Structure formats: structure tokens, C-alpha cells
Amino acid sequence: MAKISIRDLTVEGREVLLRVDFNVPLEDGKITDDTRIAGALPSIRHLVDGGARLVLCSHLGRPKGERDPRYSLRPVALRLGQLLGREVLFSEDCIGEEALEQRKELSAGEILLLENTRFHAGEKANDAGFSKDLAGSASFFVNDAFGTAHRAHGSTEGVTHHVEKSAMGFLIERELEFLCDKLEGPSRPFVVILGGAKVSDKIEVITSLLEKADSLIIGGAMAFTFLHAQGHKMGKSLLEIDKADLALEILAKAKAKGVRILLPSDTRVTREFKEGAETKVTLKYADGGEIEEDWEGIDIGDDTIERFCEEVATAGTIVWNGPMGVFEISSFAEGTKKVAEAVAESEALTIVGGGDSVTAVKKYDLGERMSFISTGGGASLELLEGKDLPGVAALSNL
Ligand code: AMP
């Protein structure tokens, strides 16, 4: 169901509650990365320029449902004010008399940031009373916090029941455009690259994308469960033995659907899980290669890198979620780096679907060369799984 966007609201003189993602990293009360604050600026500016009386809310960290000064949003109000070049007022609590009073006093174009919504247990519990209080006197609600849109919390779902209309902001609109709309009729071949630690985390994504993709590249530790299921020895590698049957089912399903599955043909292994450790690449599995008992797989091997990059080069659309190896350790990062570079070089529509692959893309400074980088880990995975996000489903229909 199509949802209304921030563009569809006439906000002149009306109170608007905007849910943003100001969950920024803090060290000693100082913001160490303000990317998320900067990301919210287009929606904030649009509402301010439209004459809204603007109230902002967000969570920050995991304060366990009670006030915890370490997670106060006060430093964010200051930083936001600097970025906007105008004053941002701050309320000590997100609900209650005082906050309501401050909201009432707002003039058109003024901005008030409410304190951390997670200082109240009602936020995560999606408590009706909390949601009503948070909605307060707002006429409209705008959700622009993609990273929490897969959670039905008071500030993402509950509030929508207590306002005239609820709309998505520019950030969520763009996430949906790339992770949903553009994948409805993708330019082909549609190549999906999946990696990361566990098959169990990605089963639903695999199942959903098997319906759409032309080929599925599987790297990272999750590939070991597939290789083990095919009878290869995986040494001390991370495995989910209980998922072996499932891996075989996925391979059979892909075959029946005509979806190519590319698994590693060799693996980079180590005996020590640390920076600078000795590594070597196994013989190709097709030539009898295996991972010896004391060794564990930590990256894809050279032949695999070549095959995966060749496949990427043919693509019309690429979705990438999950690293090819333990890229956090530079001696185990080659596979992830090479695949990231191949995706960046591709002329295809390239979508990096959240989480660790985003960290990798940023690490190699390739962000500018991707068509789209999702800002939400769990939320982008759920969209790729074909699920509705509660924070989007609750918005007003077009
Ligand atoms: P995920 O959160 O499932 O996307 O997994 C990301 C994590 O998987 C990263 O921290 C990687 O270090 C880890 N990972 C990828 N490949 C391997 C591997 N071969 N062995 C152990 N961990 C891995």
C-alpha cells in the first residue's frame, strides 16, 4: 500500500512531530560522528521552510527504559543548531506537562528537540498511554528514522494512532525507492551478494531473493555451511551444522528456479585469528581442496575472488549484504575489498544493504561510487526479505 510522504502535508502553522534517527555515537558526552544528524536535515529544513511548529523525537543508545544522563540528546540539540544555523530548543523529557507547554509555545519555523524516548519503558513496549502523550498536540507525524522502522515502538508505530495524518520523511522515502521499488523490475542480470557470519540470519533474505535474482553469490562464514553440506571438510571454520539440510534445500530450490548460486571454490585460512597471522589459500574444492583440521576459513580464496568479481561485472543490478570474510582484520580483508571494488566499478544499479557491508564500503572509501547505501541494518534486511516494516505500515495511505 502506497504511503503519503512529507511532500503531501501542508504544515503551515501546524505542529508536526518528526521521528528522526539521532542515535549517534557519543564519547564523554561528545558526538564523534554526526552523519545521522546531517541525514535528517532535508526533512527538517522542508518542514521548517513550510512553516511547521516542529517537534523532534529520537532514541539514543539503550538506556533501559529510565532516565540515564549518559544517553541525553542535549548535545545533539546543540550540534543540530550549529548545522542548521538556527536555535534548536530542548525539552528535558519527551512527555509530561513541561514538554507539552514548550510545544504549545512554539511559533511557526521553531524547532524543539525532545529528550530520549527510551527514557520511558513505554517506548519499546509501544504503550498506548506513552504514545498518546508523545503525540501530544501534534497534528501530523512524520517518520524519518529508517533504522528503527522495523520496530513497532511508541515513537514509530504507536504515535500514528493519535494524529491526523502520518507520513514518511525523505530518508525513508529513498530507502523504499531503492530497496523496494527499484527491485520490482530490476535491470538484469540481477546479482545478489550475501555474506556475513550466519546462514540462519539470512535464510529469509535468500528465500525472498531467490524469487527475483538471476544469481546469488554466497561468501563469508555462511558459505561454510553450504560447503560442509556438500561434503567438503571445513576444519575449525564457523559452521551451523544444524543448517546443513536447509543449505541443501536452498541449493535445490535455486536449481529448480534456474537461479545460479556461486559458492566459494577455495578459501583463505589461518591457524590464528589475529592481525598479521599466517594465512594460505586452500586448493580448489573441485581439485580435492579442503580446510585442514587446525585451520579456519577467514576469507574467500583467490580463485573465488576472480569468479565473484567476474559475475559482478556482468550485472545490471547488484544488491550486496554481508562481508566476504573477517574484513575487520586487514590480513583477512582481501576478498571483501576486491568484491567491494568490483561493485563500485560496475555500471549496474548498486545497492549496499546495510550493516557490515556498509562499514566495509566506507572503510575502502567507495561510498560515492555506489548508487545507494542503506542506513539501516535490520530494517534493510527485513525489506529485502519482503516484509512490511511496522513503522512504515502504520503511516497514512495515499
Ligand atoms: P553479519 O552481521 O552476519 O553480516 O556478519 C558480519 C560478520 O561476519 C563480520 O563481523 C565478519 O567478521 C564476520 N565474518 C565474515 N566471514 C567470516 C568468516 N569466514 N569467519 C568468521 N567470521 C566471519
Short mmCIF file of C-alpha atoms and ligand atoms in Angstrom, two decimals:
data_model
loop_
_atom_site.label_atom_id
_atom_site.label_comp_id
_atom_site.label_asym_id
_atom_site.label_seq_id
_atom_site.Cartn_x
_atom_site.Cartn_y
_atom_site.Cartn_z
CA MET A 1 0.00 0.00 0.00
CA ALA A 2 1.44 3.37 -1.04
CA LYS A 3 2.00 5.75 1.86
CA ILE A 4 1.90 9.53 1.98
CA SER A 5 5.16 11.41 2.11
CA ILE A 6 6.28 14.60 3.80
CA ARG A 7 5.58 16.36 0.47
CA ASP A 8 1.86 15.59 0.81
CA LEU A 9 1.43 17.59 4.04
CA THR A 10 0.51 21.27 4.33
CA VAL A 11 2.24 22.15 7.55
CA GLU A 12 1.99 25.97 7.78
CA GLY A 13 1.35 26.81 11.44
CA ARG A 14 0.69 23.18 12.36
CA GLU A 15 2.55 21.20 14.99
CA VAL A 16 4.49 18.36 13.41
CA LEU A 17 6.18 15.55 15.35
CA LEU A 18 9.16 14.28 13.37
CA ARG A 19 10.75 10.96 14.42
CA VAL A 20 14.42 11.16 13.47
CA ASP A 21 17.35 8.82 13.97
CA PHE A 22 19.69 10.76 16.25
CA ASN A 23 21.21 7.57 17.66
CA VAL A 24 24.71 8.98 17.26
CA PRO A 25 27.96 7.67 18.75
CA LEU A 26 29.00 9.62 21.85
CA GLU A 27 32.28 9.70 23.77
CA ASP A 28 32.34 11.59 27.07
CA GLY A 29 29.19 13.43 26.01
CA LYS A 30 30.73 14.49 22.68
CA ILE A 31 29.32 13.42 19.32
CA THR A 32 32.01 11.53 17.41
CA ASP A 33 30.07 11.16 14.14
CA ASP A 34 27.19 13.44 13.13
CA THR A 35 26.29 11.65 9.86
CA ARG A 36 22.84 10.76 11.19
CA ILE A 37 22.08 14.34 12.25
CA ALA A 38 23.16 15.61 8.84
CA GLY A 39 20.98 12.90 7.22
CA ALA A 40 17.85 14.31 8.88
CA LEU A 41 18.45 17.88 7.65
CA PRO A 42 16.46 17.66 4.37
CA SER A 43 13.26 16.63 6.17
CA ILE A 44 13.83 19.16 8.97
CA ARG A 45 14.50 22.01 6.52
CA HIS A 46 11.47 21.09 4.41
CA LEU A 47 9.16 21.24 7.43
CA VAL A 48 10.71 24.44 8.81
CA ASP A 49 10.52 26.11 5.38
CA GLY A 50 6.88 25.05 5.18
CA GLY A 51 6.18 26.90 8.44
CA ALA A 52 5.71 23.90 10.74
CA ARG A 53 5.97 24.19 14.51
CA LEU A 54 8.47 21.38 14.62
CA VAL A 55 8.95 18.86 17.42
CA LEU A 56 11.72 16.28 17.01
CA CYS A 57 12.00 12.97 18.83
CA SER A 58 14.53 10.14 18.75
CA HIS A 59 16.07 7.41 20.84
CA LEU A 60 19.77 7.31 21.70
CA GLY A 61 21.53 4.18 22.88
CA ARG A 62 19.98 1.63 25.21
CA PRO A 63 19.03 3.39 28.46
CA LYS A 64 16.74 0.54 29.70
CA GLY A 65 13.50 2.49 30.00
CA GLU A 66 14.69 5.04 32.56
CA ARG A 67 16.48 8.38 32.63
CA ASP A 68 20.22 7.94 32.14
CA PRO A 69 22.22 11.15 31.61
CA ARG A 70 24.83 9.29 29.51
CA TYR A 71 22.21 8.99 26.78
CA SER A 72 20.84 12.52 26.84
CA LEU A 73 20.05 14.09 23.48
CA ARG A 74 21.05 17.56 24.75
CA PRO A 75 24.43 17.57 22.88
CA VAL A 76 22.51 16.68 19.72
CA ALA A 77 20.29 19.78 20.06
CA LEU A 78 23.43 21.88 20.13
CA ARG A 79 25.01 20.16 17.13
CA LEU A 80 21.78 20.31 15.14
CA GLY A 81 21.54 24.03 15.87
CA GLN A 82 25.07 24.50 14.51
CA LEU A 83 24.30 22.53 11.35
CA LEU A 84 21.06 24.44 10.73
CA GLY A 85 22.43 27.83 11.74
CA ARG A 86 19.42 28.43 13.98
CA GLU A 87 18.40 27.80 17.57
CA VAL A 88 17.10 24.34 18.48
CA LEU A 89 15.17 24.31 21.75
CA PHE A 90 15.43 21.32 24.06
CA SER A 91 12.93 19.64 26.36
CA GLU A 92 14.17 17.69 29.40
CA ASP A 93 11.56 14.98 28.85
CA CYS A 94 9.74 13.67 25.80
CA ILE A 95 6.37 13.58 27.57
CA GLY A 96 4.75 15.41 30.51
CA GLU A 97 3.44 18.86 31.38
CA GLU A 98 6.60 20.81 30.76
CA ALA A 99 7.23 19.30 27.32
CA LEU A 100 3.60 19.97 26.35
CA GLU A 101 3.90 23.56 27.49
CA GLN A 102 7.08 24.04 25.43
CA ARG A 103 5.36 22.53 22.41
CA LYS A 104 2.38 24.88 22.74
CA GLU A 105 4.66 27.90 22.82
CA LEU A 106 6.40 27.04 19.52
CA SER A 107 5.96 29.53 16.69
CA ALA A 108 5.98 28.61 13.01
CA GLY A 109 9.51 27.59 11.96
CA GLU A 110 10.72 26.95 15.52
CA ILE A 111 12.29 23.63 16.47
CA LEU A 112 12.10 21.72 19.74
CA LEU A 113 14.05 18.50 20.33
CA LEU A 114 12.55 16.19 22.95
CA GLU A 115 14.72 14.15 25.32
CA ASN A 116 15.45 10.47 24.55
CA THR A 117 12.23 8.47 24.04
CA ARG A 118 13.88 5.39 25.55
CA PHE A 119 14.00 7.09 28.97
CA HIS A 120 10.46 5.65 29.19
CA ALA A 121 9.71 1.91 29.16
CA GLY A 122 6.53 2.71 27.21
CA GLU A 123 8.62 3.49 24.12
CA LYS A 124 9.84 -0.04 23.42
CA ALA A 125 6.65 -1.58 24.86
CA ASN A 126 4.67 0.55 22.39
CA ASP A 127 2.43 1.51 25.30
CA ALA A 128 -0.76 3.28 24.20
CA GLY A 129 -0.61 5.87 27.01
CA PHE A 130 3.01 6.73 26.25
CA SER A 131 2.30 7.00 22.51
CA LYS A 132 -0.66 9.31 23.11
CA ASP A 133 1.43 11.54 25.38
CA LEU A 134 4.26 11.62 22.84
CA ALA A 135 1.88 12.52 20.01
CA GLY A 136 0.68 15.30 22.34
CA SER A 137 -0.82 18.22 20.47
CA ALA A 138 0.81 17.36 17.10
CA SER A 139 -1.44 17.46 14.02
CA PHE A 140 0.93 15.41 11.89
CA PHE A 141 3.58 12.76 12.45
CA VAL A 142 6.49 12.25 10.07
CA ASN A 143 8.74 9.20 10.40
CA ASP A 144 12.25 9.60 9.03
CA ALA A 145 14.03 7.07 11.24
CA PHE A 146 14.62 4.17 8.88
CA GLY A 147 16.96 2.33 11.28
CA THR A 148 14.10 1.72 13.74
CA ALA A 149 11.22 1.43 11.25
CA HIS A 150 11.28 -2.38 11.66
CA ARG A 151 10.36 -1.97 15.33
CA ALA A 152 6.81 -1.25 16.48
CA HIS A 153 7.71 1.23 19.20
CA GLY A 154 5.76 4.14 20.65
CA SER A 155 7.63 6.71 18.57
CA THR A 156 7.47 4.69 15.33
CA GLU A 157 4.06 2.99 15.37
CA GLY A 158 2.08 3.97 18.48
CA VAL A 159 2.03 7.72 17.80
CA THR A 160 0.41 7.27 14.39
CA HIS A 161 -2.89 6.40 16.14
CA HIS A 162 -3.06 9.81 17.81
CA VAL A 163 -2.51 12.30 14.97
CA GLU A 164 -4.49 13.42 11.91
CA LYS A 165 -2.01 12.09 9.37
CA SER A 166 1.32 10.25 9.36
CA ALA A 167 3.82 10.49 6.53
CA MET A 168 7.29 9.28 5.66
CA GLY A 169 10.25 11.64 5.52
CA PHE A 170 12.79 11.93 2.71
CA LEU A 171 15.20 9.35 4.15
CA ILE A 172 12.61 6.59 4.45
CA GLU A 173 11.21 7.51 1.04
CA ARG A 174 14.64 6.97 -0.53
CA GLU A 175 15.23 3.70 1.30
CA LEU A 176 11.91 2.37 -0.01
CA GLU A 177 12.67 3.62 -3.51
CA PHE A 178 15.90 1.63 -3.71
CA LEU A 179 15.19 -1.40 -1.53
CA CYS A 180 11.62 -1.97 -2.82
CA ASP A 181 10.53 -0.03 -5.93
CA LYS A 182 13.72 -0.38 -7.95
CA LEU A 183 13.90 -4.10 -7.20
CA GLU A 184 10.38 -4.71 -8.53
CA GLY A 185 11.60 -4.72 -12.13
CA PRO A 186 15.40 -4.84 -11.85
CA SER A 187 17.77 -4.46 -14.81
CA ARG A 188 19.12 -7.93 -15.47
CA PRO A 189 21.13 -9.86 -14.64
CA PHE A 190 20.17 -9.20 -11.03
CA VAL A 191 23.10 -10.36 -8.91
CA VAL A 192 22.79 -10.67 -5.14
CA ILE A 193 25.91 -10.91 -2.97
CA LEU A 194 25.40 -12.29 0.51
CA GLY A 195 27.99 -12.78 3.21
CA GLY A 196 28.46 -12.44 6.93
CA ALA A 197 28.60 -14.79 9.82
CA LYS A 198 25.48 -16.94 9.80
CA VAL A 199 23.18 -18.61 7.28
CA SER A 200 20.43 -18.54 9.89
CA ASP A 201 20.40 -14.71 9.83
CA LYS A 202 19.98 -14.63 6.07
CA ILE A 203 17.60 -17.51 5.31
CA GLU A 204 14.59 -15.30 4.75
CA VAL A 205 16.56 -12.93 2.53
CA ILE A 206 17.82 -15.85 0.47
CA THR A 207 14.32 -17.30 0.13
CA SER A 208 12.84 -13.97 -0.86
CA LEU A 209 15.61 -13.04 -3.33
CA LEU A 210 15.55 -16.48 -4.97
CA GLU A 211 12.24 -15.33 -6.44
CA LYS A 212 13.83 -12.28 -8.09
CA ALA A 213 17.57 -12.75 -8.61
CA ASP A 214 19.42 -14.29 -11.56
CA SER A 215 22.40 -15.25 -9.45
CA LEU A 216 23.28 -15.44 -5.81
CA ILE A 217 26.88 -15.10 -4.68
CA ILE A 218 27.48 -16.54 -1.21
CA GLY A 219 30.63 -15.66 0.73
CA GLY A 220 31.58 -15.06 4.36
CA ALA A 221 31.34 -17.70 7.05
CA MET A 222 27.79 -18.54 5.93
CA ALA A 223 29.28 -20.21 2.83
CA PHE A 224 30.98 -22.85 5.02
CA THR A 225 27.64 -24.36 5.98
CA PHE A 226 26.83 -24.84 2.28
CA LEU A 227 30.29 -26.29 1.51
CA HIS A 228 30.07 -28.59 4.54
CA ALA A 229 26.62 -29.75 3.39
CA GLN A 230 28.17 -30.63 0.03
CA GLY A 231 30.67 -32.86 1.83
CA HIS A 232 33.75 -30.63 1.99
CA LYS A 233 35.90 -30.58 5.13
CA MET A 234 35.77 -27.17 6.82
CA GLY A 235 38.31 -27.59 9.66
CA LYS A 236 37.66 -25.19 12.54
CA SER A 237 35.61 -22.78 10.42
CA LEU A 238 32.45 -21.22 11.78
CA LEU A 239 29.66 -23.66 10.88
CA GLU A 240 25.97 -24.15 11.56
CA ILE A 241 25.86 -27.93 11.29
CA ASP A 242 22.12 -27.98 12.05
CA LYS A 243 21.50 -25.81 8.98
CA ALA A 244 23.19 -28.21 6.54
CA ASP A 245 19.91 -29.72 5.33
CA LEU A 246 18.48 -26.27 4.87
CA ALA A 247 21.51 -25.29 2.81
CA LEU A 248 20.92 -28.27 0.52
CA GLU A 249 17.23 -27.35 0.23
CA ILE A 250 18.21 -23.81 -0.80
CA LEU A 251 20.60 -25.17 -3.44
CA ALA A 252 17.89 -27.48 -4.81
CA LYS A 253 15.32 -24.68 -4.86
CA ALA A 254 17.72 -22.38 -6.69
CA LYS A 255 18.39 -25.08 -9.27
CA ALA A 256 14.67 -25.62 -9.82
CA LYS A 257 14.16 -21.89 -10.30
CA GLY A 258 17.16 -21.51 -12.62
CA VAL A 259 18.96 -19.18 -10.20
CA ARG A 260 22.75 -19.60 -10.32
CA ILE A 261 24.34 -19.99 -6.90
CA LEU A 262 28.04 -19.17 -6.68
CA LEU A 263 29.81 -20.67 -3.66
CA PRO A 264 33.50 -20.23 -2.86
CA SER A 265 35.75 -22.52 -4.93
CA ASP A 266 38.64 -22.01 -2.50
CA THR A 267 39.15 -20.38 0.91
CA ARG A 268 41.80 -18.30 2.68
CA VAL A 269 42.55 -19.97 6.00
CA THR A 270 44.53 -19.28 9.18
CA ARG A 271 45.52 -21.03 12.37
CA GLU A 272 45.48 -17.82 14.41
CA PHE A 273 42.57 -15.41 14.45
CA LYS A 274 44.59 -12.19 14.70
CA GLU A 275 46.13 -9.36 12.72
CA GLY A 276 49.30 -10.37 10.84
CA ALA A 277 48.63 -14.11 11.26
CA GLU A 278 49.96 -16.53 8.66
CA THR A 279 47.34 -17.34 6.01
CA LYS A 280 47.20 -19.56 2.96
CA VAL A 281 44.64 -20.43 0.32
CA THR A 282 43.26 -23.97 0.07
CA LEU A 283 43.44 -25.99 -3.09
CA LYS A 284 40.30 -25.58 -5.16
CA TYR A 285 37.47 -27.75 -3.77
CA ALA A 286 36.94 -29.18 -7.27
CA ASP A 287 40.57 -30.44 -7.15
CA GLY A 288 40.12 -32.09 -3.77
CA GLY A 289 40.82 -28.99 -1.66
CA GLU A 290 39.74 -28.97 1.98
CA ILE A 291 40.27 -26.97 5.16
CA GLU A 292 42.63 -28.91 7.41
CA GLU A 293 41.73 -29.69 10.99
CA ASP A 294 43.62 -26.90 12.78
CA TRP A 295 42.78 -24.22 10.23
CA GLU A 296 39.76 -21.99 9.85
CA GLY A 297 38.37 -20.10 6.88
CA ILE A 298 38.52 -16.34 7.28
CA ASP A 299 38.17 -15.06 3.71
CA ILE A 300 37.37 -16.23 0.18
CA GLY A 301 40.35 -17.54 -1.81
CA ASP A 302 41.97 -16.07 -4.95
CA ASP A 303 40.06 -18.20 -7.46
CA THR A 304 36.79 -17.31 -5.70
CA ILE A 305 37.62 -13.60 -5.77
CA GLU A 306 38.16 -13.82 -9.51
CA ARG A 307 34.91 -15.73 -10.13
CA PHE A 308 32.82 -13.48 -7.88
CA CYS A 309 34.22 -10.31 -9.46
CA GLU A 310 33.58 -11.66 -12.97
CA GLU A 311 29.95 -12.35 -12.02
CA VAL A 312 29.60 -8.86 -10.53
CA ALA A 313 30.94 -7.33 -13.77
CA THR A 314 28.06 -8.86 -15.79
CA ALA A 315 25.31 -7.47 -13.54
CA GLY A 316 22.58 -4.96 -14.36
CA THR A 317 21.52 -4.71 -10.71
CA ILE A 318 23.52 -5.62 -7.61
CA VAL A 319 22.38 -5.97 -4.03
CA TRP A 320 25.16 -6.58 -1.53
CA ASN A 321 24.65 -7.56 2.11
CA GLY A 322 27.41 -9.02 4.27
CA PRO A 323 31.21 -9.18 4.08
CA MET A 324 33.11 -11.97 2.28
CA GLY A 325 35.41 -12.56 5.25
CA VAL A 326 36.65 -11.13 8.52
CA PHE A 327 37.36 -7.73 6.94
CA GLU A 328 37.91 -6.09 10.34
CA ILE A 329 41.36 -7.76 10.35
CA SER A 330 43.34 -6.41 7.40
CA SER A 331 45.14 -9.67 6.60
CA PHE A 332 41.69 -11.33 6.20
CA ALA A 333 40.09 -8.48 4.23
CA GLU A 334 41.23 -9.02 0.64
CA GLY A 335 38.04 -10.78 -0.55
CA THR A 336 35.68 -8.17 0.88
CA LYS A 337 37.83 -5.34 -0.52
CA LYS A 338 38.07 -6.82 -4.02
CA VAL A 339 34.34 -7.55 -4.18
CA ALA A 340 33.58 -4.02 -2.88
CA GLU A 341 35.81 -2.57 -5.61
CA ALA A 342 34.13 -4.71 -8.28
CA VAL A 343 30.70 -3.49 -7.13
CA ALA A 344 31.95 0.12 -7.16
CA GLU A 345 33.36 -0.28 -10.68
CA SER A 346 30.15 -1.79 -12.02
CA GLU A 347 27.83 0.25 -14.25
CA ALA A 348 24.90 -1.55 -12.65
CA LEU A 349 22.47 -0.14 -10.11
CA THR A 350 24.39 -0.92 -6.93
CA ILE A 351 22.62 -1.18 -3.60
CA VAL A 352 24.55 -1.85 -0.41
CA GLY A 353 22.03 -3.23 2.03
CA GLY A 354 23.06 -2.07 5.46
CA GLY A 355 25.16 -3.41 8.32
CA ASP A 356 28.74 -4.59 7.93
CA SER A 357 28.95 -4.22 4.14
CA VAL A 358 28.29 -0.50 4.64
CA THR A 359 31.16 -0.37 7.15
CA ALA A 360 33.38 -2.11 4.57
CA VAL A 361 32.37 0.25 1.74
CA LYS A 362 33.15 3.26 3.94
CA LYS A 363 36.45 1.73 5.06
CA TYR A 364 37.59 1.45 1.43
CA ASP A 365 36.21 4.91 0.63
CA LEU A 366 33.89 3.58 -2.09
CA GLY A 367 30.66 5.11 -0.81
CA GLU A 368 30.44 7.75 -3.54
CA ARG A 369 30.59 5.09 -6.21
CA MET A 370 27.57 3.09 -5.06
CA SER A 371 24.08 4.00 -6.30
CA PHE A 372 22.64 3.65 -2.82
CA ILE A 373 23.83 2.75 0.66
CA SER A 374 21.13 1.81 3.11
CA THR A 375 21.33 3.38 6.56
CA GLY A 376 19.54 0.57 8.39
CA GLY A 377 20.93 -2.88 9.17
CA GLY A 378 17.91 -4.81 10.46
CA ALA A 379 15.39 -2.64 8.63
CA SER A 380 17.04 -3.07 5.23
CA LEU A 381 17.33 -6.81 5.75
CA GLU A 382 13.60 -7.01 6.55
CA LEU A 383 12.74 -5.03 3.41
CA LEU A 384 14.88 -7.37 1.32
CA GLU A 385 13.04 -10.26 2.99
CA GLY A 386 9.87 -8.76 1.53
CA LYS A 387 8.44 -7.86 4.95
CA ASP A 388 6.39 -4.80 5.86
CA LEU A 389 8.10 -2.51 8.35
CA PRO A 390 5.69 -1.62 11.21
CA GLY A 391 6.95 1.99 11.19
CA VAL A 392 6.01 2.30 7.52
CA ALA A 393 2.86 0.14 7.52
CA ALA A 394 1.35 2.43 10.19
CA LEU A 395 1.65 5.57 8.04
CA SER A 396 -1.41 7.04 6.29
CA ASN A 397 -2.29 5.55 2.92
CA LEU A 398 -2.01 7.69 -0.18
P1 AMP B 1 26.72 -10.33 9.64
O1 AMP B 1 26.49 -9.42 10.82
O2 AMP B 1 26.01 -11.62 9.71
O3 AMP B 1 26.60 -9.62 8.32
O4 AMP B 1 28.23 -10.79 9.79
C1 AMP B 1 29.28 -9.90 9.72
C2 AMP B 1 30.44 -10.51 10.44
O5 AMP B 1 30.74 -11.76 9.84
C3 AMP B 1 31.68 -9.67 10.33
O6 AMP B 1 32.00 -9.17 11.60
C4 AMP B 1 32.73 -10.64 9.83
O7 AMP B 1 33.94 -10.54 10.55
C5 AMP B 1 32.10 -11.98 10.06
N1 AMP B 1 32.63 -12.99 9.13
C6 AMP B 1 32.62 -12.95 7.81
N2 AMP B 1 33.28 -14.02 7.30
C7 AMP B 1 33.73 -14.74 8.34
C8 AMP B 1 34.49 -15.92 8.47
N3 AMP B 1 34.93 -16.56 7.41
N4 AMP B 1 34.75 -16.40 9.72
C9 AMP B 1 34.30 -15.72 10.80
N5 AMP B 1 33.59 -14.59 10.75
C10 AMP B 1 33.31 -14.10 9.53
#
